């Protein structure tokens, strides 16, 4: 029996098998936080759109650490989070084989954004979705349809979730179809959960109603896709010597003669990227309000500025609504929908309880080497120029 002379760890983790394309473009929440009836009724997840990255300077408050009371620079991700709209409630019964849907109740009025989600071709459709269902809200029928289903959910269900959708028109861009998801309602009794959900029908829920600054949250998204790639790129295997016959970006031995098949653990070429990934315990640095013109400034800043960098976020544009700032990177490309979820566990580590004190947020241009934090600062330094973006008195040059 053969043996190897030196040990070597394998290339690539088998914990993420199968490495194949995600079934859904939106990150799916496969597990919600455990319910606690003693807590007040609250929602447990939200959806936003990745805008881009920047960096911040903050002071660390970590006694005993080398960086205690020192300034450090950290990368952050900005996620645009316009308010979501609640349009329904679902009740689930726990069975030995998992959850089973008992009843679903929809709101009376649904916007065009969410109705587009139920059609493949909105332009050619008759746009009749939910027109018959809306008649259930008539005075004579509401008691035997809507109210009856709500009472059944209160009586028989153990899990209650709301149906909510994003407002894509507030993000900007070409997509008009809203992303829709179920968000679990935790805390209180079942009757309180249902009343809370019905009270949110057709109302906008801001991100600050779910998360707090400084808390650890989970991000769920689909990573950037790279198509079909070979083993060297996909698994990080070592390249073969230069004189290797028929290519060197290969795996030399793909297994023994017997068993007469290739093992699943052998690195092979295939799909690279566009995987569904859940990233846990991301520190939430800031909940920004879109109505605040100085949402990119800190109490240490001399200049008041917006979170948008000079020229806007690359491949995204300008954030005109609420946003969240998360420490580190987040899966996915710009504009991709990101699912934000409350942490599954009660966080007691020192990192979780550490207070965040931002001293500086970089808003220089993300195209090239940005040197100015605001357009006003750039104009003041550069002086009078032939064309100034955003100045209505100066005409743009003709092409």
Tab-separated table of C-alpha atoms in Angstrom:
chain	number	residue	atom	x	y	z
A	1	UNK	CA	0.000	0.000	0.000
A	2	UNK	CA	1.368	3.366	-0.996
A	3	UNK	CA	2.028	6.166	1.438
A	4	UNK	CA	3.028	9.800	1.255
A	5	UNK	CA	6.306	11.106	2.601
A	6	UNK	CA	4.944	14.379	4.045
A	7	UNK	CA	1.505	15.319	5.333
A	8	UNK	CA	-0.503	17.990	3.579
A	9	UNK	CA	-3.948	19.434	4.328
A	10	UNK	CA	-6.449	19.072	1.520
A	11	UNK	CA	-7.252	21.933	-0.845
A	12	UNK	CA	-10.689	23.474	-0.264
A	13	UNK	CA	-13.269	22.673	2.383
A	14	UNK	CA	-15.758	19.819	1.954
A	15	UNK	CA	-18.094	21.549	4.398
A	16	UNK	CA	-19.628	23.625	1.608
A	17	UNK	CA	-20.528	20.770	-0.752
A	18	UNK	CA	-22.256	20.686	-3.170
A	19	UNK	CA	-20.596	23.651	-4.898
A	20	UNK	CA	-23.417	24.448	-7.254
A	21	UNK	CA	-25.484	27.448	-8.309
A	22	UNK	CA	-28.012	28.723	-5.785
A	23	UNK	CA	-31.661	27.854	-6.479
A	24	UNK	CA	-32.801	31.324	-5.419
A	25	UNK	CA	-31.329	34.735	-6.176
A	26	UNK	CA	-32.430	35.992	-2.752
A	27	UNK	CA	-30.778	34.689	0.407
A	28	UNK	CA	-33.179	32.281	2.146
A	29	UNK	CA	-33.541	32.222	5.916
A	30	UNK	CA	-33.369	28.529	6.785
A	31	UNK	CA	-33.492	29.096	10.528
A	32	UNK	CA	-35.048	31.905	12.553
A	33	UNK	CA	-34.047	32.801	16.143
A	34	UNK	CA	-35.681	30.753	18.900
A	35	UNK	CA	-38.957	32.225	20.127
A	36	UNK	CA	-39.255	33.566	23.681
A	37	UNK	CA	-42.788	34.383	24.856
A	38	UNK	CA	-41.452	36.577	27.689
A	39	UNK	CA	-40.054	39.157	25.246
A	40	UNK	CA	-42.220	41.793	23.507
A	41	UNK	CA	-43.507	40.995	20.009
A	42	UNK	CA	-40.939	41.809	17.318
A	43	UNK	CA	-39.786	40.910	13.789
A	44	UNK	CA	-36.555	38.978	13.243
A	45	UNK	CA	-35.322	39.752	9.704
A	46	UNK	CA	-35.096	42.427	6.995
A	47	UNK	CA	-33.931	42.859	3.382
A	48	UNK	CA	-31.625	45.428	1.824
A	49	UNK	CA	-29.486	46.031	-1.259
A	50	UNK	CA	-25.694	46.088	-1.257
A	51	UNK	CA	-24.390	49.529	-2.240
A	52	UNK	CA	-20.642	49.194	-1.774
A	53	UNK	CA	-17.782	49.456	0.715
A	54	UNK	CA	-15.765	52.171	2.413
A	55	UNK	CA	-13.649	52.454	5.545
A	56	UNK	CA	-14.062	54.046	8.960
A	57	UNK	CA	-11.789	55.139	11.787
A	58	UNK	CA	-12.956	54.238	15.287
A	59	UNK	CA	-11.585	54.054	18.786
A	60	UNK	CA	-11.433	50.601	20.381
A	61	UNK	CA	-12.790	50.201	23.919
A	62	UNK	CA	-11.323	46.813	24.879
A	63	UNK	CA	-9.505	46.733	28.270
A	64	UNK	CA	-6.535	44.388	28.281
A	65	UNK	CA	-6.079	44.524	24.507
A	66	UNK	CA	-3.101	46.087	22.760
A	67	UNK	CA	-5.388	48.376	20.787
A	68	UNK	CA	-7.335	49.570	23.838
A	69	UNK	CA	-8.200	53.260	23.397
A	70	UNK	CA	-6.355	53.382	20.084
A	71	UNK	CA	-7.713	54.346	16.682
A	72	UNK	CA	-8.012	51.620	14.071
A	73	UNK	CA	-9.165	51.601	10.434
A	74	UNK	CA	-11.798	49.021	9.478
A	75	UNK	CA	-13.553	48.159	6.221
A	76	UNK	CA	-17.345	48.450	6.254
A	77	UNK	CA	-20.170	47.543	3.877
A	78	UNK	CA	-23.044	49.943	3.208
A	79	UNK	CA	-26.447	48.300	2.584
A	80	UNK	CA	-29.379	50.371	1.361
A	81	UNK	CA	-32.474	49.459	3.416
A	82	UNK	CA	-35.651	51.302	2.364
A	83	UNK	CA	-38.651	50.450	4.585
A	84	UNK	CA	-40.359	47.125	3.855
A	85	UNK	CA	-44.134	46.788	3.480
A	86	UNK	CA	-46.102	44.040	5.273
A	87	UNK	CA	-48.793	42.527	3.037
A	88	UNK	CA	-49.791	39.266	4.741
A	89	UNK	CA	-49.541	36.801	7.611
A	90	UNK	CA	-49.009	33.008	7.591
A	91	UNK	CA	-49.726	30.529	10.381
A	92	UNK	CA	-47.811	27.247	10.744
A	93	UNK	CA	-48.603	24.089	12.697
A	94	UNK	CA	-45.699	22.030	14.048
A	95	UNK	CA	-45.838	18.386	12.895
A	96	UNK	CA	-43.401	15.444	13.271
A	97	UNK	CA	-42.258	16.174	9.689
A	98	UNK	CA	-41.744	19.911	10.180
A	99	UNK	CA	-43.952	22.969	9.775
A	100	UNK	CA	-47.238	22.806	7.863
A	101	UNK	CA	-49.061	25.887	6.586
A	102	UNK	CA	-52.525	26.221	8.105
A	103	UNK	CA	-53.777	29.529	6.695
A	104	UNK	CA	-52.538	32.619	4.864
A	105	UNK	CA	-54.223	36.020	5.101
A	106	UNK	CA	-53.325	38.826	2.666
A	107	UNK	CA	-53.841	42.564	3.009
A	108	UNK	CA	-56.627	44.360	1.144
A	109	UNK	CA	-54.434	46.536	-1.078
A	110	UNK	CA	-51.206	45.331	-2.730
A	111	UNK	CA	-48.886	47.676	-4.607
A	112	UNK	CA	-47.817	47.160	-8.200
A	113	UNK	CA	-44.279	46.299	-7.047
A	114	UNK	CA	-45.397	43.145	-5.257
A	115	UNK	CA	-48.006	42.218	-7.874
A	116	UNK	CA	-45.260	42.134	-10.506
A	117	UNK	CA	-43.615	39.330	-8.484
A	118	UNK	CA	-46.555	37.013	-9.323
A	119	UNK	CA	-46.130	37.447	-13.089
A	120	UNK	CA	-43.406	36.442	-15.503
A	121	UNK	CA	-44.457	39.063	-18.053
A	122	UNK	CA	-46.272	41.986	-16.426
A	123	UNK	CA	-46.581	43.869	-19.723
A	124	UNK	CA	-48.595	41.132	-21.465
A	125	UNK	CA	-50.596	39.993	-18.425
A	126	UNK	CA	-54.184	40.962	-17.548
A	127	UNK	CA	-53.025	42.105	-14.091
A	128	UNK	CA	-55.929	40.427	-12.322
A	129	UNK	CA	-53.942	39.033	-9.362
A	130	UNK	CA	-55.745	39.409	-5.998
A	131	UNK	CA	-58.783	41.140	-7.539
A	132	UNK	CA	-61.050	38.274	-6.415
A	133	UNK	CA	-59.305	37.972	-3.047
A	134	UNK	CA	-59.901	41.655	-2.292
A	135	UNK	CA	-63.662	41.001	-2.387
A	136	UNK	CA	-63.251	39.014	0.854
A	137	UNK	CA	-62.864	42.340	2.658
A	138	UNK	CA	-66.452	43.314	1.822
A	139	UNK	CA	-68.658	43.778	4.922
A	140	UNK	CA	-70.700	40.638	4.340
A	141	UNK	CA	-67.773	38.268	3.578
A	142	UNK	CA	-64.979	39.487	5.891
A	143	UNK	CA	-66.387	37.683	8.935
A	144	UNK	CA	-66.522	34.257	7.244
A	145	UNK	CA	-63.227	34.542	5.332
A	146	UNK	CA	-60.549	36.888	6.729
A	147	UNK	CA	-61.651	36.877	10.384
A	148	UNK	CA	-62.234	33.131	10.329
A	149	UNK	CA	-58.683	32.404	9.104
A	150	UNK	CA	-57.173	34.747	11.685
A	151	UNK	CA	-59.063	32.980	14.477
A	152	UNK	CA	-57.868	29.597	13.194
A	153	UNK	CA	-54.250	30.824	13.266
A	154	UNK	CA	-54.701	32.047	16.863
A	155	UNK	CA	-56.248	28.751	17.926
A	156	UNK	CA	-54.115	26.103	16.215
A	157	UNK	CA	-50.756	27.567	15.105
A	158	UNK	CA	-47.415	27.560	16.900
A	159	UNK	CA	-45.422	29.733	14.426
A	160	UNK	CA	-46.541	33.043	12.921
A	161	UNK	CA	-44.743	34.836	10.081
A	162	UNK	CA	-45.531	38.014	8.169
A	163	UNK	CA	-45.203	38.366	4.393
A	164	UNK	CA	-43.243	41.525	3.562
A	165	UNK	CA	-41.739	42.989	0.399
A	166	UNK	CA	-39.076	45.548	-0.458
A	167	UNK	CA	-39.606	48.859	-2.264
A	168	UNK	CA	-37.343	48.560	-5.304
A	169	UNK	CA	-38.345	51.943	-6.745
A	170	UNK	CA	-36.704	53.654	-3.754
A	171	UNK	CA	-33.404	51.912	-4.493
A	172	UNK	CA	-33.148	53.149	-8.064
A	173	UNK	CA	-32.229	51.065	-11.075
A	174	UNK	CA	-34.114	49.064	-13.660
A	175	UNK	CA	-35.849	46.467	-11.496
A	176	UNK	CA	-39.506	47.192	-10.755
A	177	UNK	CA	-40.347	43.800	-9.250
A	178	UNK	CA	-40.202	43.670	-5.438
A	179	UNK	CA	-38.425	40.956	-3.465
A	180	UNK	CA	-40.796	39.180	-1.090
A	181	UNK	CA	-40.099	37.027	1.967
A	182	UNK	CA	-41.598	35.622	5.150
A	183	UNK	CA	-40.340	37.124	8.419
A	184	UNK	CA	-40.958	35.255	11.666
A	185	UNK	CA	-42.712	37.088	14.498
A	186	UNK	CA	-41.173	36.291	17.891
A	187	UNK	CA	-42.201	37.236	21.439
A	188	UNK	CA	-45.585	37.292	23.195
A	189	UNK	CA	-48.454	34.840	22.777
A	190	UNK	CA	-49.824	33.563	19.453
A	191	UNK	CA	-52.821	35.902	19.680
A	192	UNK	CA	-50.504	38.861	20.291
A	193	UNK	CA	-48.345	37.825	17.323
A	194	UNK	CA	-51.366	37.708	14.983
A	195	UNK	CA	-52.731	41.051	16.202
A	196	UNK	CA	-49.268	42.591	15.789
A	197	UNK	CA	-48.965	41.231	12.225
A	198	UNK	CA	-52.448	42.407	11.189
A	199	UNK	CA	-51.700	45.823	12.664
A	200	UNK	CA	-48.732	46.122	10.281
A	201	UNK	CA	-50.787	45.384	7.132
A	202	UNK	CA	-49.982	47.864	4.331
A	203	UNK	CA	-47.626	49.764	6.654
A	204	UNK	CA	-43.946	50.535	6.146
A	205	UNK	CA	-41.537	48.914	8.597
A	206	UNK	CA	-38.151	50.714	8.902
A	207	UNK	CA	-34.937	48.822	9.579
A	208	UNK	CA	-34.459	50.627	12.915
A	209	UNK	CA	-37.624	48.904	14.202
A	210	UNK	CA	-35.811	45.542	13.998
A	211	UNK	CA	-32.100	46.162	14.661
A	212	UNK	CA	-30.060	48.358	16.993
A	213	UNK	CA	-26.664	49.959	16.597
A	214	UNK	CA	-23.852	47.809	17.967
A	215	UNK	CA	-25.687	44.479	17.776
A	216	UNK	CA	-24.373	41.403	15.958
A	217	UNK	CA	-26.504	40.312	13.003
A	218	UNK	CA	-26.310	37.641	10.295
A	219	UNK	CA	-26.175	38.338	6.541
A	220	UNK	CA	-27.556	35.817	4.045
A	221	UNK	CA	-26.888	36.267	0.332
A	222	UNK	CA	-25.715	34.653	-2.897
A	223	UNK	CA	-22.034	35.175	-3.689
A	224	UNK	CA	-20.577	36.664	-6.871
A	225	UNK	CA	-20.720	34.173	-9.764
A	226	UNK	CA	-17.675	33.251	-11.871
A	227	UNK	CA	-19.155	30.558	-14.135
A	228	UNK	CA	-17.402	27.254	-14.977
A	229	UNK	CA	-13.830	27.200	-13.670
A	230	UNK	CA	-11.002	24.668	-13.514
A	231	UNK	CA	-9.660	22.953	-10.398
A	232	UNK	CA	-6.806	25.417	-9.766
A	233	UNK	CA	-9.136	28.401	-9.531
A	234	UNK	CA	-12.078	26.539	-8.016
A	235	UNK	CA	-10.248	24.545	-5.321
A	236	UNK	CA	-6.799	26.190	-5.125
A	237	UNK	CA	-4.878	23.036	-6.039
A	238	UNK	CA	-1.169	23.243	-6.837
A	239	UNK	CA	-0.108	23.716	-10.433
A	240	UNK	CA	1.824	20.809	-11.940
A	241	UNK	CA	5.432	21.191	-13.221
A	242	UNK	CA	5.987	23.227	-16.388
A	243	UNK	CA	6.714	20.274	-18.710
A	244	UNK	CA	3.513	18.392	-17.792
A	245	UNK	CA	1.804	16.772	-20.802
A	246	UNK	CA	-1.640	18.142	-21.768
A	247	UNK	CA	-1.694	21.069	-19.344
A	248	UNK	CA	-0.574	21.798	-15.826
A	249	UNK	CA	-3.661	23.345	-14.137
A	250	UNK	CA	-4.976	19.872	-13.321
A	251	UNK	CA	-5.120	17.246	-10.557
A	252	UNK	CA	-2.475	14.595	-11.331
A	253	UNK	CA	-4.104	11.631	-9.594
A	254	UNK	CA	-7.884	11.524	-9.227
A	255	UNK	CA	-7.908	8.283	-7.243
A	256	UNK	CA	-6.924	4.621	-7.097
A	257	UNK	CA	-7.894	1.986	-9.683
A	258	UNK	CA	-10.335	0.479	-7.192
A	259	UNK	CA	-12.969	1.425	-6.202
A	260	UNK	CA	-13.546	2.078	-9.916
A	261	UNK	CA	-15.063	5.553	-9.496
A	262	UNK	CA	-13.950	9.083	-8.654
A	263	UNK	CA	-14.519	10.043	-4.999
A	264	UNK	CA	-16.643	13.066	-4.144
A	265	UNK	CA	-13.693	14.458	-2.168
A	266	UNK	CA	-11.461	14.820	-5.250
A	267	UNK	CA	-11.201	18.374	-6.596
A	268	UNK	CA	-12.861	18.715	-10.018
A	269	UNK	CA	-13.697	21.528	-12.419
A	270	UNK	CA	-17.197	23.035	-12.253
A	271	UNK	CA	-19.312	25.942	-11.076
A	272	UNK	CA	-17.407	28.627	-9.187
A	273	UNK	CA	-19.345	31.244	-7.224
A	274	UNK	CA	-23.050	32.115	-7.086
A	275	UNK	CA	-23.288	30.026	-3.909
A	276	UNK	CA	-25.826	30.566	-1.127
A	277	UNK	CA	-23.915	31.656	1.973
A	278	UNK	CA	-24.801	32.693	5.539
A	279	UNK	CA	-22.317	34.938	7.343
A	280	UNK	CA	-22.832	35.165	11.103
A	281	UNK	CA	-22.069	37.775	13.757
A	282	UNK	CA	-21.518	40.936	11.692
A	283	UNK	CA	-21.167	44.020	13.889
A	284	UNK	CA	-23.718	46.710	13.001
A	285	UNK	CA	-21.865	50.036	13.188
A	286	UNK	CA	-24.570	52.499	12.159
A	287	UNK	CA	-28.284	52.765	11.311
A	288	UNK	CA	-28.500	55.755	8.968
A	289	UNK	CA	-31.644	57.767	8.258
A	290	UNK	CA	-32.262	58.851	4.681
A	291	UNK	CA	-33.970	62.049	5.891
A	292	UNK	CA	-30.784	63.162	7.687
A	293	UNK	CA	-28.517	65.168	5.300
A	294	UNK	CA	-25.541	64.607	7.633
A	295	UNK	CA	-25.860	60.821	7.939
A	296	UNK	CA	-22.222	60.346	6.859
A	297	UNK	CA	-20.726	62.600	9.531
A	298	UNK	CA	-19.607	61.834	13.067
A	299	UNK	CA	-19.496	64.011	16.170
A	300	UNK	CA	-15.751	64.462	15.560
A	301	UNK	CA	-16.210	65.697	11.949
A	302	UNK	CA	-15.730	69.349	11.120
A	303	UNK	CA	-17.617	69.054	7.811
A	304	UNK	CA	-21.180	67.826	7.578
A	305	UNK	CA	-21.547	65.263	4.826
A	306	UNK	CA	-23.762	62.559	3.387
A	307	UNK	CA	-22.935	58.837	3.365
A	308	UNK	CA	-22.690	58.888	-0.453
A	309	UNK	CA	-19.085	59.158	-1.687
A	310	UNK	CA	-18.086	61.765	-4.272
A	311	UNK	CA	-19.585	60.507	-7.554
A	312	UNK	CA	-21.796	57.954	-5.793
A	313	UNK	CA	-21.148	54.285	-5.036
A	314	UNK	CA	-19.525	52.477	-7.959
A	315	UNK	CA	-22.076	50.466	-9.965
A	316	UNK	CA	-24.854	51.451	-7.569
A	317	UNK	CA	-25.393	55.211	-7.493
A	318	UNK	CA	-26.709	57.293	-4.620
A	319	UNK	CA	-28.369	56.101	-1.420
A	320	UNK	CA	-31.449	58.260	-0.910
A	321	UNK	CA	-33.082	56.260	1.877
A	322	UNK	CA	-32.159	54.481	5.110
A	323	UNK	CA	-29.020	52.360	5.242
A	324	UNK	CA	-27.052	50.097	7.580
A	325	UNK	CA	-23.287	50.033	7.999
A	326	UNK	CA	-21.843	46.581	8.722
A	327	UNK	CA	-18.272	45.732	9.678
A	328	UNK	CA	-16.330	43.789	7.034
A	329	UNK	CA	-17.446	42.328	3.735
A	330	UNK	CA	-20.833	40.876	2.792
A	331	UNK	CA	-21.481	38.158	0.137
A	332	UNK	CA	-22.690	39.231	-3.290
A	333	UNK	CA	-22.131	41.917	-5.908
A	334	UNK	CA	-23.394	45.501	-5.931
A	335	UNK	CA	-27.206	45.844	-6.030
A	336	UNK	CA	-27.699	42.238	-4.878
A	337	UNK	CA	-30.467	41.692	-2.341
A	338	UNK	CA	-29.072	40.911	1.133
A	339	UNK	CA	-31.142	39.277	3.868
A	340	UNK	CA	-30.382	40.580	7.355
A	341	UNK	CA	-31.338	38.356	10.296
A	342	UNK	CA	-31.127	38.691	14.057
A	343	UNK	CA	-28.453	36.504	15.627
A	344	UNK	CA	-29.590	32.959	16.470
A	345	UNK	CA	-27.893	33.061	19.871
A	346	UNK	CA	-27.631	35.515	22.734
A	347	UNK	CA	-24.221	37.132	22.266
A	348	UNK	CA	-22.235	37.591	25.495
A	349	UNK	CA	-18.713	38.045	24.115
A	350	UNK	CA	-16.855	41.268	24.761
A	351	UNK	CA	-16.944	42.105	21.034
A	352	UNK	CA	-20.743	41.921	21.101
A	353	UNK	CA	-21.124	44.266	24.060
A	354	UNK	CA	-18.425	46.717	22.942
A	355	UNK	CA	-19.714	50.220	22.255
A	356	UNK	CA	-19.055	51.538	18.745
A	357	UNK	CA	-17.622	55.057	18.559
A	358	UNK	CA	-16.985	56.160	14.964
A	359	UNK	CA	-14.543	59.029	14.498
A	360	UNK	CA	-14.411	59.235	10.700
A	361	UNK	CA	-16.281	57.762	7.709
A	362	UNK	CA	-14.527	57.958	4.340
A	363	UNK	CA	-16.696	59.484	1.579
A	364	UNK	CA	-13.983	60.122	-1.020
A	365	UNK	CA	-14.565	58.945	-4.597
A	366	UNK	CA	-14.567	55.168	-5.098
A	367	UNK	CA	-13.532	55.620	-8.758
A	368	UNK	CA	-9.737	55.935	-8.720
A	369	UNK	CA	-7.784	57.681	-5.980
A	370	UNK	CA	-10.299	59.869	-4.164
A	371	UNK	CA	-8.759	62.839	-2.351
A	372	UNK	CA	-11.807	64.911	-1.397
A	373	UNK	CA	-14.563	64.043	1.077
A	374	UNK	CA	-17.225	66.294	-0.504
A	375	UNK	CA	-17.803	68.105	-3.814
A	376	UNK	CA	-17.633	71.451	-1.987
A	377	UNK	CA	-14.187	70.555	-0.681
A	378	UNK	CA	-13.053	69.641	-4.200
A	379	UNK	CA	-14.363	72.875	-5.738
A	380	UNK	CA	-12.732	74.913	-3.018
A	381	UNK	CA	-9.362	73.279	-3.707
A	382	UNK	CA	-9.555	73.118	-7.519
A	383	UNK	CA	-10.952	76.617	-7.984
A	384	UNK	CA	-13.130	77.685	-10.926
A	385	UNK	CA	-13.497	74.965	-13.566
A	386	UNK	CA	-15.196	74.939	-16.939
A	387	UNK	CA	-17.777	72.343	-15.861
A	388	UNK	CA	-18.954	71.754	-12.329
A	389	UNK	CA	-21.316	68.785	-11.738
A	390	UNK	CA	-24.414	69.782	-9.846
A	391	UNK	CA	-24.082	73.515	-10.644
A	392	UNK	CA	-27.131	74.606	-12.703
A	393	UNK	CA	-25.523	77.912	-13.736
A	394	UNK	CA	-22.765	76.177	-15.712
A	395	UNK	CA	-23.767	74.270	-18.822
A	396	UNK	CA	-22.411	70.798	-19.472
A	397	UNK	CA	-20.009	70.536	-22.414
A	398	UNK	CA	-21.639	69.492	-25.692
A	399	UNK	CA	-20.545	66.206	-27.213
